[in-house]
Short mmCIF file of C-alpha atoms in Angstrom, two decimals:
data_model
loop_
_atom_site.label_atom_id
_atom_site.label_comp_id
_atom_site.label_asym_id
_atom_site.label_seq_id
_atom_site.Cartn_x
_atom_site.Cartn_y
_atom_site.Cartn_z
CA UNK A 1 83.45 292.77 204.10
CA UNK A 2 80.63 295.14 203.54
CA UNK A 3 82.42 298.06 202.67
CA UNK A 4 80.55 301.21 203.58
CA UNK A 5 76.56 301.15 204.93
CA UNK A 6 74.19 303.33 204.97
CA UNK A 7 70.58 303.43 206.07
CA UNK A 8 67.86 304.33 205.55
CA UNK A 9 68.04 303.72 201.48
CA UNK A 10 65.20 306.36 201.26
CA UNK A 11 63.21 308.67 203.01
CA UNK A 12 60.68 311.62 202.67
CA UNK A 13 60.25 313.91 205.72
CA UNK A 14 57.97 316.88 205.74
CA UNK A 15 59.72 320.21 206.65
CA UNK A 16 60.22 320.71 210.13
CA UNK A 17 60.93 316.82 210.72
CA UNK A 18 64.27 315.49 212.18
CA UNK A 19 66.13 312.21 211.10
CA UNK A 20 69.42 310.60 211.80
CA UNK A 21 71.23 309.32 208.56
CA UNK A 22 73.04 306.10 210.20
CA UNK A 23 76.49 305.11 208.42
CA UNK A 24 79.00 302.21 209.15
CA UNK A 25 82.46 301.07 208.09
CA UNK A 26 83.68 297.56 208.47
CA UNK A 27 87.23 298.06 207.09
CA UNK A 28 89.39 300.05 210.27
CA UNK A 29 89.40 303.16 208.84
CA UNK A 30 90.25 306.32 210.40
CA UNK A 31 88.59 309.32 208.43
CA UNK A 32 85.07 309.28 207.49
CA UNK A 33 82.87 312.04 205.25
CA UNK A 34 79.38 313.19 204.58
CA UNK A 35 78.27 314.00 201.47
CA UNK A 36 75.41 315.45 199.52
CA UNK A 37 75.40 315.15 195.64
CA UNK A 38 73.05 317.64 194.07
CA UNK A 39 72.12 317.78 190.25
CA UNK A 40 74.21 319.47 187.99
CA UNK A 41 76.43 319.33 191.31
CA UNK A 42 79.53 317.74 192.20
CA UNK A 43 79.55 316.14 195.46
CA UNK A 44 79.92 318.79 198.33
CA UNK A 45 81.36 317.72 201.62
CA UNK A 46 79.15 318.31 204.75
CA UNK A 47 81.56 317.28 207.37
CA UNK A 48 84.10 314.84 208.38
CA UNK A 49 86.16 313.06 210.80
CA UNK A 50 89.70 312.53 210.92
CA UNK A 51 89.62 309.82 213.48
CA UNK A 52 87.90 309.12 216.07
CA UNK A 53 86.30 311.37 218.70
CA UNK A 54 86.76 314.62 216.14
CA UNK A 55 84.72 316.12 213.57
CA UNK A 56 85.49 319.23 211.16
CA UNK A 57 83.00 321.44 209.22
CA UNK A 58 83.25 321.07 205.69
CA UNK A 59 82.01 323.27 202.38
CA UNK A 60 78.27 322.97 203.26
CA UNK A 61 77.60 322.35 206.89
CA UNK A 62 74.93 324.48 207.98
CA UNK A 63 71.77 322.25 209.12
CA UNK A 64 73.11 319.55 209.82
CA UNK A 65 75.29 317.86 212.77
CA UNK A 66 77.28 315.32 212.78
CA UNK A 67 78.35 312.42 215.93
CA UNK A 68 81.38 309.88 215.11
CA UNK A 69 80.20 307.24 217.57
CA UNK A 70 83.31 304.74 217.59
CA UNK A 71 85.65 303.80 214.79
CA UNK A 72 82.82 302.30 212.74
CA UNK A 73 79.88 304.75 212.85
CA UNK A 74 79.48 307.94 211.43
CA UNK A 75 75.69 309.45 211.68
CA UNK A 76 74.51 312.59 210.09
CA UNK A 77 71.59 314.53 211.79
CA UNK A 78 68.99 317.06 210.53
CA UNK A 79 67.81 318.62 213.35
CA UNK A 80 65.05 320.67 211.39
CA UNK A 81 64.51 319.36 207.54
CA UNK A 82 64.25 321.85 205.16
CA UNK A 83 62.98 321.72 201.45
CA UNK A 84 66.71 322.81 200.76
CA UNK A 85 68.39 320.09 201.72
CA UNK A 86 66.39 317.61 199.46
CA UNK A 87 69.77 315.40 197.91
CA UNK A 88 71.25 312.06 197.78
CA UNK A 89 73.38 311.79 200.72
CA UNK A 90 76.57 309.74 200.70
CA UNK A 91 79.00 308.60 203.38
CA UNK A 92 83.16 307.66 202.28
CA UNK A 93 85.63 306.30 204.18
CA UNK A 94 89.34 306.80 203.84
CA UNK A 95 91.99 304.01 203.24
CA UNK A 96 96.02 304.58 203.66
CA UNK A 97 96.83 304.48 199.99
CA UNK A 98 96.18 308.12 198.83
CA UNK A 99 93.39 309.04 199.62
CA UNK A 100 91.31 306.76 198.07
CA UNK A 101 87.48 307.04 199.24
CA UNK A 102 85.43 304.34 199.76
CA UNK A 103 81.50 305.38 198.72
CA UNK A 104 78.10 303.77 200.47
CA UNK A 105 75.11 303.65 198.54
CA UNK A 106 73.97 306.67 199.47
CA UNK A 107 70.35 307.85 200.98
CA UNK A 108 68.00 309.72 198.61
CA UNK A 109 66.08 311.76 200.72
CA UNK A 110 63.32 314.21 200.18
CA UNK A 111 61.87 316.96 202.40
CA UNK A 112 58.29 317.78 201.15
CA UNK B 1 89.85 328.72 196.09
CA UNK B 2 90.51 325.13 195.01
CA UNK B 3 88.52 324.15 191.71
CA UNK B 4 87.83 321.30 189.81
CA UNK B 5 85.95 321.83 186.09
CA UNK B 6 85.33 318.80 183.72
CA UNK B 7 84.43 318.87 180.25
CA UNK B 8 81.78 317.50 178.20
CA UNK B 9 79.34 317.92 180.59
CA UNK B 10 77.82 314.78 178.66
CA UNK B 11 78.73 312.50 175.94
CA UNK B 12 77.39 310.30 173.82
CA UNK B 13 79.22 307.82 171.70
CA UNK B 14 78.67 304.18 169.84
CA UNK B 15 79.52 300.95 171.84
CA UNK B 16 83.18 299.94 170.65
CA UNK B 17 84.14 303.67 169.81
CA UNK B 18 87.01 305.86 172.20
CA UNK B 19 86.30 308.49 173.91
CA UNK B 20 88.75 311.20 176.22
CA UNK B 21 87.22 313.00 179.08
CA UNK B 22 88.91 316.26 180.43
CA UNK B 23 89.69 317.37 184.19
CA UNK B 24 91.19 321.02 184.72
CA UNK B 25 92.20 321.97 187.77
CA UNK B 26 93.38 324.84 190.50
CA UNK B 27 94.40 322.77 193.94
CA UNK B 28 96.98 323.82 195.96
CA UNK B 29 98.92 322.26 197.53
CA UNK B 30 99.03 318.97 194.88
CA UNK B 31 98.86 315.90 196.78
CA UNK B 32 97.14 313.05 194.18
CA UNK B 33 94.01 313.43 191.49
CA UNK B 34 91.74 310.21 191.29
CA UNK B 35 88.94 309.15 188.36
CA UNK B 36 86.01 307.91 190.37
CA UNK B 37 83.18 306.00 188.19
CA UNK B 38 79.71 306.54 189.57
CA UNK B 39 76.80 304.39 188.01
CA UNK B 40 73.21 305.73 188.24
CA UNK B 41 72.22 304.97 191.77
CA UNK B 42 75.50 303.73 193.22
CA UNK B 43 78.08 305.83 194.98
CA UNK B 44 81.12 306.42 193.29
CA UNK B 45 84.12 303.53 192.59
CA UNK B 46 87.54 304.53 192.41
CA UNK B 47 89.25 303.77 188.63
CA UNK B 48 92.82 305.29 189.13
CA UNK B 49 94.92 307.39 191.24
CA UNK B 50 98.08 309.62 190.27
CA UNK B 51 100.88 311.36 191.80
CA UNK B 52 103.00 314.23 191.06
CA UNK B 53 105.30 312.17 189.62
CA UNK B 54 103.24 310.33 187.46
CA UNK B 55 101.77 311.15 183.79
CA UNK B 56 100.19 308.00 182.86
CA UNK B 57 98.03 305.04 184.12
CA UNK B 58 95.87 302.57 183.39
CA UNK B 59 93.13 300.42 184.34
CA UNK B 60 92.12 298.03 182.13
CA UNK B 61 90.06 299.99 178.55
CA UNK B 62 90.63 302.96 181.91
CA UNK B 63 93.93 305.46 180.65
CA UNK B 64 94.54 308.69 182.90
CA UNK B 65 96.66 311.17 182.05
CA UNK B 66 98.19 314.31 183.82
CA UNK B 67 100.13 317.09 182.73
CA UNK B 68 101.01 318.52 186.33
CA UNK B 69 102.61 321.84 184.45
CA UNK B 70 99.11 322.96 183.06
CA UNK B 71 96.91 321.25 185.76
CA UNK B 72 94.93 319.00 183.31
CA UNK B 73 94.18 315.21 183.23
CA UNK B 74 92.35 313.12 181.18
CA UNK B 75 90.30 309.74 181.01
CA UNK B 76 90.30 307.58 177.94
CA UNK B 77 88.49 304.97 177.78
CA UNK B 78 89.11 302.31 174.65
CA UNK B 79 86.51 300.22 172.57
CA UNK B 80 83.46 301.65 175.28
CA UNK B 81 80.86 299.08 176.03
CA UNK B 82 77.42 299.77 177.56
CA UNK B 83 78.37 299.44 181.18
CA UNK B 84 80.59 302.22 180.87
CA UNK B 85 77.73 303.96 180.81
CA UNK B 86 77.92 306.40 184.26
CA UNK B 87 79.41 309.35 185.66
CA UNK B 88 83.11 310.35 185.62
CA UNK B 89 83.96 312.28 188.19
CA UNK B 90 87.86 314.14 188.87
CA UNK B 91 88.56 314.63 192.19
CA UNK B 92 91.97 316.72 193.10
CA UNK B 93 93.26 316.51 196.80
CA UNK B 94 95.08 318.88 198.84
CA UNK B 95 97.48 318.21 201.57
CA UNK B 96 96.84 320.03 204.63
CA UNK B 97 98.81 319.15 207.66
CA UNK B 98 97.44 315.31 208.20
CA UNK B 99 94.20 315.48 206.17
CA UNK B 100 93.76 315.20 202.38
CA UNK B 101 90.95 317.60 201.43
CA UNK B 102 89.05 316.57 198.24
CA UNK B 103 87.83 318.73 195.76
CA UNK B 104 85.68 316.93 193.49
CA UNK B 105 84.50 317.88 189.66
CA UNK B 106 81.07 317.96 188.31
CA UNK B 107 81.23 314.78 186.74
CA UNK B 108 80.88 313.97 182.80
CA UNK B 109 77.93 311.59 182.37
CA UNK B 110 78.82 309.16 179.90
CA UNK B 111 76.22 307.32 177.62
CA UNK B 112 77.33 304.30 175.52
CA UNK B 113 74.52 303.29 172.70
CA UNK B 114 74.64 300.03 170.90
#
């Protein structure tokens, strides 16, 4: 099992740029989360989805949309980067047993 | 509006020395508080979970505590070696309808010198 997977590992866009943050789960779970994890920040949800074919807003979600593709695949979109949203960006998944999150490796990304 | 505060911010201690980390908390409605370990470029890694019902736990050097009265837990971790080096982060989740909302803390980044 991979766990959770996330590409790209890095990226730097200039502002005004677009990019699709791809991310996968190989372990049949139904909820799946963005993330961004600033410093001096706790991690701040951007959106989720409870299963498939839904998605909900979370605490930060302006700038960014979301698409839950199929059970596996969760992908996080910037339609129009902004020096703002500069962050490490992380992707969970949910098991059964209490909520227990399952982290990817995250995607440091950088908007010049 | 749900919170979750940590204290130190940072901490610094000697390998083989203890060390408690704090988590306070307003989150309502209670579901379950987990310690998540996050080492410098990884995402975080579960440690330990606990109930409503529960006080203690443990995970190896890993002991949680929670006082659900006053809304506080704490991490200790026993004889610390360099790889506990990272950041401990509280997160507190609410039950609402189906979903467990998170709500996660700051984080207390740990350094362990030899």
């Amino acid at each position: 099992n991979a766990g959770v997977t996330q590409t790209p590992k890095f990226q730097v866009l200039k502002t005004g740029q677009s990019m699709t943050l791809q991310c996968a789960q190989d372990m049949n779970h139904n909820s799946m989360y963005w993330y961004r994890q600033d410093p001096g920040m706790g991690l701040r949800l951007i959106y989720y989805s409870a299963s498939e074919g839904t998605t909900d807003k979370g605490e930060v979600p302006n700038g960014y949309n979301v698409s839950r593709l199929n059970k596996r695949e969760f992908s996080l979109r910037l339609e129009s980067a902004a020096p703002s949203q500069t962050s490490v960006y992380f992707c969970a998944s949910r098991g059964d047993s209490y909520n227990e999150q399952f982290f990817g490796p995250g995607t440091r990304l950088t908007v010049l | 509006k749900n919170q979750v505060e940590q204290s130190p911010q940072s901490l610094i201690i000697l390998e083989g020395k203890n060390c408690t980390l704090q988590c306070n908390y307003t989150v309502s409605p209670f579901s379950n508080l987990r310690w998540y370990k996050q080492d410098t470029g990884r995402g975080p890694v579960s440690l330990t979970i606990m109930t409503f019902s529960e006080n203690t736990k443990s995970n190896g050097r890993y002991t949680a505590t929670l006082d659900a009265d006053t809304k506080q837990s704490s991490l200790h971790i026993t004889a610390s070696q360099l790889s506990d080096s990272a950041s401990y982060i509280c997160v507190v989740s609410a039950r609402s309808g189906g979903s467990y909302i998170p709500t996660f803390g700051r984080g207390t980044s740990l350094i362990v010198h030899p």
